[in-house]
mmCIF file of C-alpha atoms in Angstrom:
data_model
loop_
_atom_site.group_PDB
_atom_site.id
_atom_site.type_symbol
_atom_site.label_atom_id
_atom_site.label_comp_id
_atom_site.label_asym_id
_atom_site.label_seq_id
_atom_site.Cartn_x
_atom_site.Cartn_y
_atom_site.Cartn_z
ATOM 1 C CA MET A 1 83.126 104.958 81.247
ATOM 2 C CA ASN A 2 81.416 102.017 82.556
ATOM 3 C CA ILE A 3 83.593 98.533 81.872
ATOM 4 C CA LEU A 4 82.225 94.880 81.883
ATOM 5 C CA LEU A 5 85.524 92.679 82.525
ATOM 6 C CA ILE A 6 84.731 89.098 81.774
ATOM 7 C CA GLU A 7 87.708 87.091 82.672
ATOM 8 C CA ASP A 8 87.500 83.512 84.087
ATOM 9 C CA GLU A 9 90.819 83.396 85.986
ATOM 10 C CA PHE A 10 90.382 85.188 89.286
ATOM 11 C CA ALA A 11 93.909 87.183 90.218
ATOM 12 C CA ILE A 12 94.118 88.477 86.297
ATOM 13 C CA ARG A 13 90.161 89.556 87.122
ATOM 14 C CA GLU A 14 90.421 91.531 89.802
ATOM 15 C CA THR A 15 94.113 92.824 88.898
ATOM 16 C CA LEU A 16 92.560 94.335 86.019
ATOM 17 C CA ARG A 17 89.551 95.420 88.571
ATOM 18 C CA GLU A 18 91.396 97.152 90.769
ATOM 19 C CA ILE A 19 93.398 98.924 87.684
ATOM 20 C CA LEU A 20 90.420 99.994 85.479
ATOM 21 C CA GLU A 21 88.235 101.104 89.038
ATOM 22 C CA LEU A 22 91.416 103.109 90.332
ATOM 23 C CA HIS A 23 91.863 105.485 87.631
ATOM 24 C CA GLY A 24 88.338 106.039 87.459
ATOM 25 C CA HIS A 25 86.248 103.981 85.413
ATOM 26 C CA ALA A 26 83.389 101.953 86.999
ATOM 27 C CA VAL A 27 84.089 98.246 86.781
ATOM 28 C CA THR A 28 81.718 94.961 86.489
ATOM 29 C CA ALA A 29 82.878 91.454 86.358
ATOM 30 C CA ALA A 30 81.715 88.191 84.925
ATOM 31 C CA SER A 31 83.773 84.806 84.458
ATOM 32 C CA ASP A 32 82.596 83.588 81.864
ATOM 33 C CA GLY A 33 80.381 83.432 77.873
ATOM 34 C CA PRO A 34 77.307 83.271 78.770
ATOM 35 C CA GLU A 35 77.445 85.895 82.418
ATOM 36 C CA GLY A 36 79.071 88.042 80.553
ATOM 37 C CA ILE A 37 76.569 88.322 77.217
ATOM 38 C CA ALA A 38 73.802 89.118 79.765
ATOM 39 C CA LEU A 39 75.272 91.751 81.971
ATOM 40 C CA ALA A 40 76.225 93.057 78.249
ATOM 41 C CA GLU A 41 72.286 93.938 77.585
ATOM 42 C CA GLN A 42 72.748 96.029 80.664
ATOM 43 C CA ARG A 43 75.447 97.746 77.882
ATOM 44 C CA PRO A 44 78.055 99.162 78.698
ATOM 45 C CA ASP A 45 80.582 101.422 77.921
ATOM 46 C CA LEU A 46 83.758 99.462 77.010
ATOM 47 C CA ILE A 47 83.653 95.737 76.715
ATOM 48 C CA LEU A 48 86.635 93.989 78.338
ATOM 49 C CA CYS A 49 87.111 90.146 77.045
ATOM 50 C CA ASP A 50 89.884 87.189 77.685
ATOM 51 C CA VAL A 51 90.044 84.984 74.428
ATOM 52 C CA GLY A 52 90.629 81.833 75.970
ATOM 53 C CA LEU A 53 87.514 81.875 77.730
ATOM 54 C CA PRO A 54 85.674 77.825 79.343
ATOM 55 C CA ALA A 55 83.093 75.746 77.638
ATOM 56 C CA MET A 56 82.082 79.163 75.076
ATOM 57 C CA ASP A 57 85.636 81.360 74.463
ATOM 58 C CA GLY A 58 85.895 84.627 73.627
ATOM 59 C CA PHE A 59 84.620 84.665 69.575
ATOM 60 C CA GLU A 60 81.441 83.089 70.799
ATOM 61 C CA VAL A 61 80.708 86.283 73.466
ATOM 62 C CA ILE A 62 81.552 88.603 70.115
ATOM 63 C CA ARG A 63 79.730 87.280 68.196
ATOM 64 C CA ALA A 64 76.595 86.942 70.685
ATOM 65 C CA VAL A 65 77.492 90.536 72.190
ATOM 66 C CA GLN A 66 76.674 91.376 68.221
ATOM 67 C CA GLN A 67 72.900 90.848 68.194
ATOM 68 C CA LEU A 68 71.885 92.638 70.984
ATOM 69 C CA PRO A 69 70.979 95.994 69.022
ATOM 70 C CA GLN A 70 72.029 97.911 72.322
ATOM 71 C CA CYS A 71 75.643 96.242 71.615
ATOM 72 C CA ARG A 72 75.920 97.001 68.204
ATOM 73 C CA ASP A 73 78.528 100.370 69.029
ATOM 74 C CA VAL A 74 80.005 99.733 71.976
ATOM 75 C CA PRO A 75 84.352 99.037 71.931
ATOM 76 C CA PHE A 76 85.060 95.181 72.401
ATOM 77 C CA ILE A 77 88.731 95.218 73.702
ATOM 78 C CA PHE A 78 90.145 90.885 73.468
ATOM 79 C CA LEU A 79 92.613 90.220 75.977
ATOM 80 C CA THR A 80 94.803 86.990 74.913
ATOM 81 C CA ALA A 81 98.215 85.058 75.586
ATOM 82 C CA HIS A 82 98.441 84.125 71.829
ATOM 83 C CA ALA A 83 98.027 87.239 69.780
ATOM 84 C CA SER A 84 98.654 85.501 66.368
ATOM 85 C CA ARG A 85 97.930 87.806 63.316
ATOM 86 C CA GLU A 86 94.899 84.857 62.043
ATOM 87 C CA ASP A 87 93.176 85.122 65.629
ATOM 88 C CA GLN A 88 94.114 88.951 65.510
ATOM 89 C CA ARG A 89 91.837 88.867 61.264
ATOM 90 C CA ARG A 90 89.116 87.189 62.867
ATOM 91 C CA GLY A 91 88.295 88.740 65.587
ATOM 92 C CA MET A 92 87.625 92.336 63.217
ATOM 93 C CA ALA A 93 86.093 90.009 60.996
ATOM 94 C CA LEU A 94 83.373 90.379 63.934
ATOM 95 C CA GLY A 95 83.872 93.671 65.695
ATOM 96 C CA ALA A 96 86.769 93.863 67.973
ATOM 97 C CA ASP A 97 88.521 97.165 68.245
ATOM 98 C CA ASP A 98 91.590 96.013 69.006
ATOM 99 C CA TYR A 99 93.393 93.293 71.195
ATOM 100 C CA ILE A 100 95.962 93.564 74.240
ATOM 101 C CA THR A 101 98.821 90.279 74.102
ATOM 102 C CA LYS A 102 99.012 88.940 78.185
ATOM 103 C CA PRO A 103 101.442 89.365 80.593
ATOM 104 C CA PHE A 104 100.345 93.161 80.079
ATOM 105 C CA SER A 105 100.536 96.187 81.938
ATOM 106 C CA GLN A 106 98.888 98.710 83.571
ATOM 107 C CA ARG A 107 99.529 100.934 81.073
ATOM 108 C CA ASP A 108 99.353 98.623 78.211
ATOM 109 C CA ILE A 109 95.022 98.362 79.716
ATOM 110 C CA ILE A 110 95.059 101.979 80.398
ATOM 111 C CA ASP A 111 96.146 103.792 76.762
ATOM 112 C CA ALA A 112 94.014 100.800 74.565
ATOM 113 C CA ILE A 113 90.728 102.071 76.706
ATOM 114 C CA ASN A 114 91.805 106.119 76.167
ATOM 115 C CA ALA A 115 92.183 105.585 72.761
ATOM 116 C CA ARG A 116 88.811 104.184 72.371
ATOM 117 C CA ILE A 117 87.338 106.745 74.421
ATOM 118 C CA ARG A 118 89.267 109.213 72.090
ATOM 119 C CA ARG A 119 88.248 107.983 68.883
ATOM 120 C CA GLN A 120 84.203 107.043 70.565
ATOM 121 C CA GLN A 121 83.076 110.602 71.627
ATOM 122 C CA PRO A 122 83.440 112.228 68.696
ATOM 123 C CA LEU A 123 80.634 110.495 67.857
ATOM 124 C CA ARG A 124 79.061 111.134 70.851
ATOM 125 C CA GLU A 125 79.968 115.232 70.167
ATOM 126 C CA ARG A 126 77.896 114.777 67.225
ATOM 127 C CA VAL A 127 74.511 112.126 68.573
ATOM 128 C CA GLU A 128 74.572 114.801 71.761
ATOM 129 C CA LYS A 129 74.455 117.829 69.748
ATOM 130 C CA ILE A 130 72.218 116.375 66.897
ATOM 131 C CA LEU A 131 69.585 115.948 69.360
ATOM 132 C CA ALA A 132 70.217 118.685 71.274
ATOM 133 C CA ALA A 133 69.033 120.547 67.502
ATOM 134 C CA ARG A 134 65.375 117.988 67.282
ATOM 135 C CA ARG A 135 65.149 119.448 70.839
ATOM 136 C CA SER A 136 64.983 123.504 69.822
ATOM 137 C CA GLU A 137 63.335 122.193 66.908
ATOM 138 C CA ILE A 138 60.152 119.984 69.627
ATOM 139 C CA GLY A 139 60.278 122.877 71.662
ATOM 140 C CA ALA A 140 60.089 125.643 68.839
ATOM 141 C CA ASP A 141 56.784 127.603 69.692
ATOM 142 C CA TRP A 142 55.906 126.788 66.600
ATOM 143 C CA SER A 143 51.979 127.419 67.905
ATOM 144 C CA HIS A 144 51.724 131.392 68.768
ATOM 145 C CA GLU A 145 53.864 132.567 65.805
ATOM 146 C CA LEU A 146 51.874 130.303 62.667
ATOM 147 C CA MET A 147 48.243 130.679 65.111
ATOM 148 C CA THR A 148 48.442 134.004 65.827
ATOM 149 C CA PRO A 149 48.603 136.177 63.109
ATOM 150 C CA LEU A 150 45.764 133.454 61.700
ATOM 151 C CA ASN A 151 43.435 134.244 65.115
ATOM 152 C CA GLY A 152 43.343 137.714 63.874
ATOM 153 C CA VAL A 153 42.586 137.598 59.872
ATOM 154 C CA LEU A 154 39.575 135.269 61.436
ATOM 155 C CA GLY A 155 38.055 137.303 64.268
ATOM 156 C CA GLY A 156 38.106 139.822 61.678
ATOM 157 C CA LEU A 157 36.433 138.541 59.206
ATOM 158 C CA GLU A 158 34.415 136.934 61.892
ATOM 159 C CA LEU A 159 33.372 140.540 63.846
ATOM 160 C CA ILE A 160 32.721 142.148 59.506
ATOM 161 C CA GLU A 161 30.502 139.018 58.569
ATOM 162 C CA ALA A 162 28.228 139.898 62.376
ATOM 163 C CA GLU A 163 28.541 142.824 61.696
ATOM 164 C CA ALA A 164 28.003 143.517 58.100
ATOM 165 C CA ASP A 165 24.461 145.763 57.838
ATOM 166 C CA THR A 166 26.191 148.368 60.551
ATOM 167 C CA ILE A 167 29.443 148.374 60.977
ATOM 168 C CA LYS A 168 30.538 152.072 60.334
ATOM 169 C CA PRO A 169 32.822 152.948 57.118
ATOM 170 C CA GLY A 170 35.748 154.234 59.503
ATOM 171 C CA GLU A 171 35.381 150.612 61.928
ATOM 172 C CA LEU A 172 35.540 147.747 58.140
ATOM 173 C CA LYS A 173 38.866 150.031 56.954
ATOM 174 C CA GLN A 174 40.827 149.255 60.321
ATOM 175 C CA LEU A 175 39.409 146.180 60.494
ATOM 176 C CA LEU A 176 40.860 145.637 56.693
ATOM 177 C CA GLY A 177 43.639 146.836 57.774
ATOM 178 C CA LEU A 178 44.421 143.986 60.529
ATOM 179 C CA ILE A 179 42.933 141.933 58.729
ATOM 180 C CA ARG A 180 46.284 142.197 55.713
ATOM 181 C CA ALA A 181 48.713 142.720 58.781
ATOM 182 C CA GLY A 182 48.251 139.177 60.423
ATOM 183 C CA ALA A 183 47.703 137.872 56.133
ATOM 184 C CA GLU A 184 50.907 139.288 55.470
ATOM 185 C CA ARG A 185 52.880 137.878 58.438
ATOM 186 C CA GLN A 186 51.422 134.905 58.316
ATOM 187 C CA HIS A 187 52.502 134.860 54.279
ATOM 188 C CA VAL A 188 56.272 135.787 55.672
ATOM 189 C CA LEU A 189 56.641 132.992 58.327
ATOM 190 C CA SER A 190 55.051 130.706 55.919
ATOM 191 C CA ARG A 191 57.797 131.261 53.279
ATOM 192 C CA LYS A 192 59.965 131.228 55.728
ATOM 193 C CA LEU A 193 59.795 127.591 56.739
ATOM 194 C CA VAL A 194 59.143 126.362 52.876
ATOM 195 C CA LEU A 195 62.329 128.292 52.253
ATOM 196 C CA TYR A 196 64.418 126.307 55.135
ATOM 197 C CA PHE A 197 63.327 123.003 54.437
ATOM 198 C CA GLU A 198 63.323 123.284 50.607
ATOM 199 C CA LEU A 199 67.520 124.306 51.027
ATOM 200 C CA GLU A 200 67.535 121.457 53.940
ATOM 201 C CA ARG A 201 66.146 119.359 50.747
ATOM 202 C CA TRP A 202 68.654 120.195 48.582
ATOM 203 C CA LYS A 203 71.760 119.865 50.533
ATOM 204 C CA VAL A 204 70.297 116.346 51.277
ATOM 205 C CA ALA A 205 69.609 115.716 47.258
ATOM 206 C CA PRO A 206 71.415 118.417 45.593
ATOM 207 C CA PRO A 207 69.343 119.336 41.932
ATOM 208 C CA THR A 208 71.464 117.106 38.793
ATOM 209 C CA GLN A 209 71.065 120.789 37.059
ATOM 210 C CA PRO A 210 73.961 123.770 38.375
ATOM 211 C CA PHE A 211 73.292 127.431 38.838
ATOM 212 C CA SER A 212 74.386 130.722 38.287
ATOM 213 C CA CYS A 213 72.910 133.504 39.471
ATOM 214 C CA ALA A 214 74.175 137.361 39.249
ATOM 215 C CA ALA A 215 74.685 138.184 42.703
ATOM 216 C CA ALA A 216 73.686 142.105 42.280
ATOM 217 C CA ASP A 217 70.062 140.192 40.856
ATOM 218 C CA ALA A 218 69.896 138.981 44.146
ATOM 219 C CA LEU A 219 70.415 140.827 46.656
ATOM 220 C CA ARG A 220 68.040 143.608 45.316
ATOM 221 C CA VAL A 221 65.699 141.268 45.445
ATOM 222 C CA GLY A 222 66.679 140.001 48.419
ATOM 223 C CA VAL A 223 66.761 143.841 50.479
ATOM 224 C CA GLU A 224 63.197 144.541 48.005
ATOM 225 C CA THR A 225 61.702 141.696 50.254
ATOM 226 C CA ALA A 226 62.115 143.018 54.071
ATOM 227 C CA GLY A 227 61.992 146.611 53.414
ATOM 228 C CA THR A 228 58.412 145.815 52.228
ATOM 229 C CA ILE A 229 58.460 143.457 55.387
ATOM 230 C CA HIS A 230 59.628 147.163 57.472
ATOM 231 C CA ARG A 231 58.681 149.861 55.643
ATOM 232 C CA THR A 232 59.259 152.496 57.332
ATOM 233 C CA ARG A 233 62.916 151.497 57.770
ATOM 234 C CA SER A 234 63.635 151.529 53.626
ATOM 235 C CA ALA A 235 65.882 154.599 53.772
ATOM 236 C CA ASP A 236 68.231 153.206 56.268
ATOM 237 C CA ILE A 237 69.411 150.245 54.411
ATOM 238 C CA GLU A 238 72.832 150.877 53.008
ATOM 239 C CA VAL A 239 73.324 149.037 49.067
ATOM 240 C CA HIS A 240 76.571 148.468 47.819
ATOM 241 C CA CYS A 241 77.499 145.134 45.347
ATOM 242 C CA ASP A 242 80.308 144.553 43.461
ATOM 243 C CA SER A 243 79.152 142.220 40.262
ATOM 244 C CA ALA A 244 79.676 137.978 40.399
ATOM 245 C CA ARG A 245 77.644 135.284 39.581
ATOM 246 C CA VAL A 246 77.485 132.066 42.282
ATOM 247 C CA PRO A 247 76.194 128.655 42.037
ATOM 248 C CA LEU A 248 73.125 129.600 43.884
ATOM 249 C CA ALA A 249 69.631 129.933 42.511
ATOM 250 C CA ASP A 250 68.423 133.338 42.287
ATOM 251 C CA THR A 251 65.783 133.078 45.634
ATOM 252 C CA HIS A 252 67.859 131.144 47.305
ATOM 253 C CA LEU A 253 70.661 133.738 47.235
ATOM 254 C CA ALA A 254 67.951 136.169 47.737
ATOM 255 C CA GLY A 255 65.931 134.812 50.555
ATOM 256 C CA ALA A 256 69.061 134.847 52.683
ATOM 257 C CA ILE A 257 69.199 138.391 51.748
ATOM 258 C CA THR A 258 66.266 139.040 52.653
ATOM 259 C CA GLU A 259 66.249 136.839 55.981
ATOM 260 C CA LEU A 260 69.616 138.469 57.265
ATOM 261 C CA VAL A 261 68.324 142.126 56.136
ATOM 262 C CA ASP A 262 65.503 141.267 58.135
ATOM 263 C CA ASN A 263 66.830 140.159 61.469
ATOM 264 C CA ALA A 264 69.075 143.281 61.035
ATOM 265 C CA LEU A 265 66.549 145.625 60.494
ATOM 266 C CA ARG A 266 64.465 143.672 63.865
ATOM 267 C CA PHE A 267 67.308 144.580 65.995
ATOM 268 C CA SER A 268 68.214 147.559 65.461
ATOM 269 C CA GLN A 269 66.529 151.164 65.992
ATOM 270 C CA PRO A 270 64.493 153.601 63.175
ATOM 271 C CA GLY A 271 67.372 155.668 62.007
ATOM 272 C CA GLN A 272 70.349 153.512 62.772
ATOM 273 C CA PRO A 273 72.334 152.145 59.716
ATOM 274 C CA VAL A 274 72.138 148.694 58.140
ATOM 275 C CA SER A 275 75.306 147.951 55.535
ATOM 276 C CA LEU A 276 75.011 145.191 52.737
ATOM 277 C CA VAL A 277 78.337 144.994 50.722
ATOM 278 C CA GLY A 278 78.969 142.750 48.330
ATOM 279 C CA THR A 279 83.306 142.494 47.159
ATOM 280 C CA ARG A 280 84.259 140.531 44.929
ATOM 281 C CA GLN A 281 87.686 138.627 46.914
ATOM 282 C CA GLY A 282 89.538 136.607 43.567
ATOM 283 C CA SER A 283 87.730 133.587 43.084
ATOM 284 C CA ARG A 284 85.124 134.405 45.824
ATOM 285 C CA PHE A 285 82.113 136.423 46.663
ATOM 286 C CA ARG A 286 81.689 138.217 49.976
ATOM 287 C CA ILE A 287 78.413 140.141 51.031
ATOM 288 C CA ASP A 288 78.535 141.851 54.699
ATOM 289 C CA VAL A 289 75.045 142.686 56.465
ATOM 290 C CA THR A 290 75.640 144.856 58.866
ATOM 291 C CA ASP A 291 74.033 146.477 61.677
ATOM 292 C CA GLU A 292 74.547 148.806 65.366
ATOM 293 C CA GLY A 293 71.740 147.280 67.260
ATOM 294 C CA PRO A 294 72.613 144.686 70.170
ATOM 295 C CA GLY A 295 74.833 142.421 68.393
ATOM 296 C CA MET A 296 74.525 138.971 70.022
ATOM 297 C CA SER A 297 76.968 136.830 72.340
ATOM 298 C CA GLU A 298 80.448 135.057 71.728
ATOM 299 C CA GLU A 299 78.727 132.176 72.435
ATOM 300 C CA GLN A 300 75.235 132.651 70.496
ATOM 301 C CA ARG A 301 77.614 133.830 67.482
ATOM 302 C CA ASN A 302 79.246 130.169 67.603
ATOM 303 C CA HIS A 303 76.503 128.342 68.689
ATOM 304 C CA PHE A 304 72.953 129.432 66.839
ATOM 305 C CA GLY A 305 71.333 126.716 65.408
ATOM 306 C CA VAL A 306 67.424 126.138 64.774
ATOM 307 C CA PHE A 307 64.621 127.702 65.429
ATOM 308 C CA GLU A 308 66.314 129.742 67.936
ATOM 309 C CA GLN A 309 64.621 132.759 69.445
ATOM 310 C CA PHE A 310 67.610 135.250 70.189
ATOM 311 C CA GLY A 311 66.128 138.182 72.720
ATOM 312 C CA ARG A 312 62.315 136.959 73.183
ATOM 313 C CA ASP A 313 62.482 137.740 76.439
ATOM 314 C CA THR A 314 63.178 141.885 75.934
ATOM 315 C CA ARG A 315 60.684 142.055 72.368
ATOM 316 C CA GLU A 316 57.857 140.544 71.102
ATOM 317 C CA HIS A 317 57.057 138.520 67.568
ATOM 318 C CA GLN A 318 60.671 137.654 67.318
ATOM 319 C CA GLY A 319 59.087 134.813 63.961
ATOM 320 C CA LEU A 320 60.280 131.415 64.392
ATOM 321 C CA GLY A 321 63.174 131.607 64.135
ATOM 322 C CA LEU A 322 64.520 130.715 61.198
ATOM 323 C CA GLY A 323 66.912 133.501 59.426
ATOM 324 C CA LEU A 324 70.483 132.800 60.467
ATOM 325 C CA ALA A 325 69.340 129.356 59.920
ATOM 326 C CA ILE A 326 68.472 129.347 56.194
ATOM 327 C CA ALA A 327 72.121 131.463 55.428
ATOM 328 C CA ARG A 328 73.793 129.137 56.911
ATOM 329 C CA SER A 329 71.812 126.668 54.417
ATOM 330 C CA ALA A 330 71.998 128.538 51.140
ATOM 331 C CA ALA A 331 75.697 128.745 51.930
ATOM 332 C CA GLU A 332 76.624 125.447 52.270
ATOM 333 C CA ILE A 333 74.450 124.291 49.471
ATOM 334 C CA ALA A 334 76.791 126.817 47.729
ATOM 335 C CA GLY A 335 79.921 125.264 48.751
ATOM 336 C CA GLY A 336 80.258 128.530 50.379
ATOM 337 C CA THR A 337 80.552 129.741 54.857
ATOM 338 C CA LEU A 338 78.258 132.346 57.499
ATOM 339 C CA THR A 339 80.117 133.627 59.903
ATOM 340 C CA LEU A 340 78.770 136.302 62.403
ATOM 341 C CA GLN A 341 81.272 137.984 64.341
ATOM 342 C CA ALA A 342 80.458 142.055 66.064
ATOM 343 C CA GLY A 343 80.374 144.989 64.457
ATOM 344 C CA PRO A 344 83.185 147.523 64.041
ATOM 345 C CA GLY A 345 83.783 148.517 67.373
ATOM 346 C CA GLY A 346 82.036 145.866 68.842
ATOM 347 C CA ARG A 347 78.580 146.725 68.559
ATOM 348 C CA GLY A 348 76.191 145.213 66.788
ATOM 349 C CA LEU A 349 75.800 142.389 64.365
ATOM 350 C CA ARG A 350 78.422 141.558 60.997
ATOM 351 C CA VAL A 351 77.229 138.057 59.377
ATOM 352 C CA SER A 352 78.584 137.375 55.815
ATOM 353 C CA MET A 353 78.476 134.816 53.437
ATOM 354 C CA VAL A 354 81.757 133.696 52.183
ATOM 355 C CA LEU A 355 80.689 132.565 47.977
ATOM 356 C CA PRO A 356 82.697 130.827 45.247
ATOM 357 C CA CYS A 357 82.464 132.788 42.248
ATOM 358 C CA THR A 358 81.253 130.998 38.661
ATOM 359 C CA ASP A 359 82.268 133.374 36.799
#
């Protein structure tokens, strides 16, 4: 950590500097409050400050540091010769994280700093995770995936418009087929985006009206929708579903199932079965979608995120990478979970959604 040490007594300041540097920390030292406040503008990871500083005491220093926007979450530890309850309450009210009373041992200092590190680390990890997700969203290949289908539609229409008087019926039929394929692909992409952002909005502001849908009906709709996307693969889908009701809108559960079955078909070969099983297990309802495709690594299964596209280097037109994120959001809205594991025998992928029942 980069530690700012504010201590007016030279011997104590140098002893602390030596202790901290021996334990791997970088130390910047100040001999009074104004100097310490100026150095705090560089945003250290932690501040150690003596309470009894001349001219400007530690309480005045922490007030000034708290006014610096970049330092509002920096841990602040007081060093004091008289840690009265009144002083402690005053310091804590100002935002101090801890008090170390003089005389102190090396262990006292290191334990206090390690406690702050442990407390700060989860926050840092959460921030880094959020930043990584945002970088993934910003870096997503939106332009290619959203514009390519439109290019096909517009290009076909331009040809028809330019050669309407001379184009042959067979050529016209071929062009209309290309236009339809582009429009259908655009419709699928648009539906995914609308569903994903609707689910994200519900996670932030859940509807006041509780939802309950028949799982079997929603699964049937989801399978049928995925089957229309992969017309030649409908016979590969195997479905078994118990009766149950779950706390989701039918469109959301059907949309999640569409994404899971679509992924399973997309990443497996014609003739390979894709299994969808919905099982009532007491007060829970479990949905398993299993394929025999290449599967995912353990790292990918444990850390998949928004707009992550797997197999992009070997397959084209993988979409926006929203399928698993949509299914996970739907499960979370219902108070359930989504987990990924290798398929039977370590082959393929099994995605499991476990939801509470409402009946």
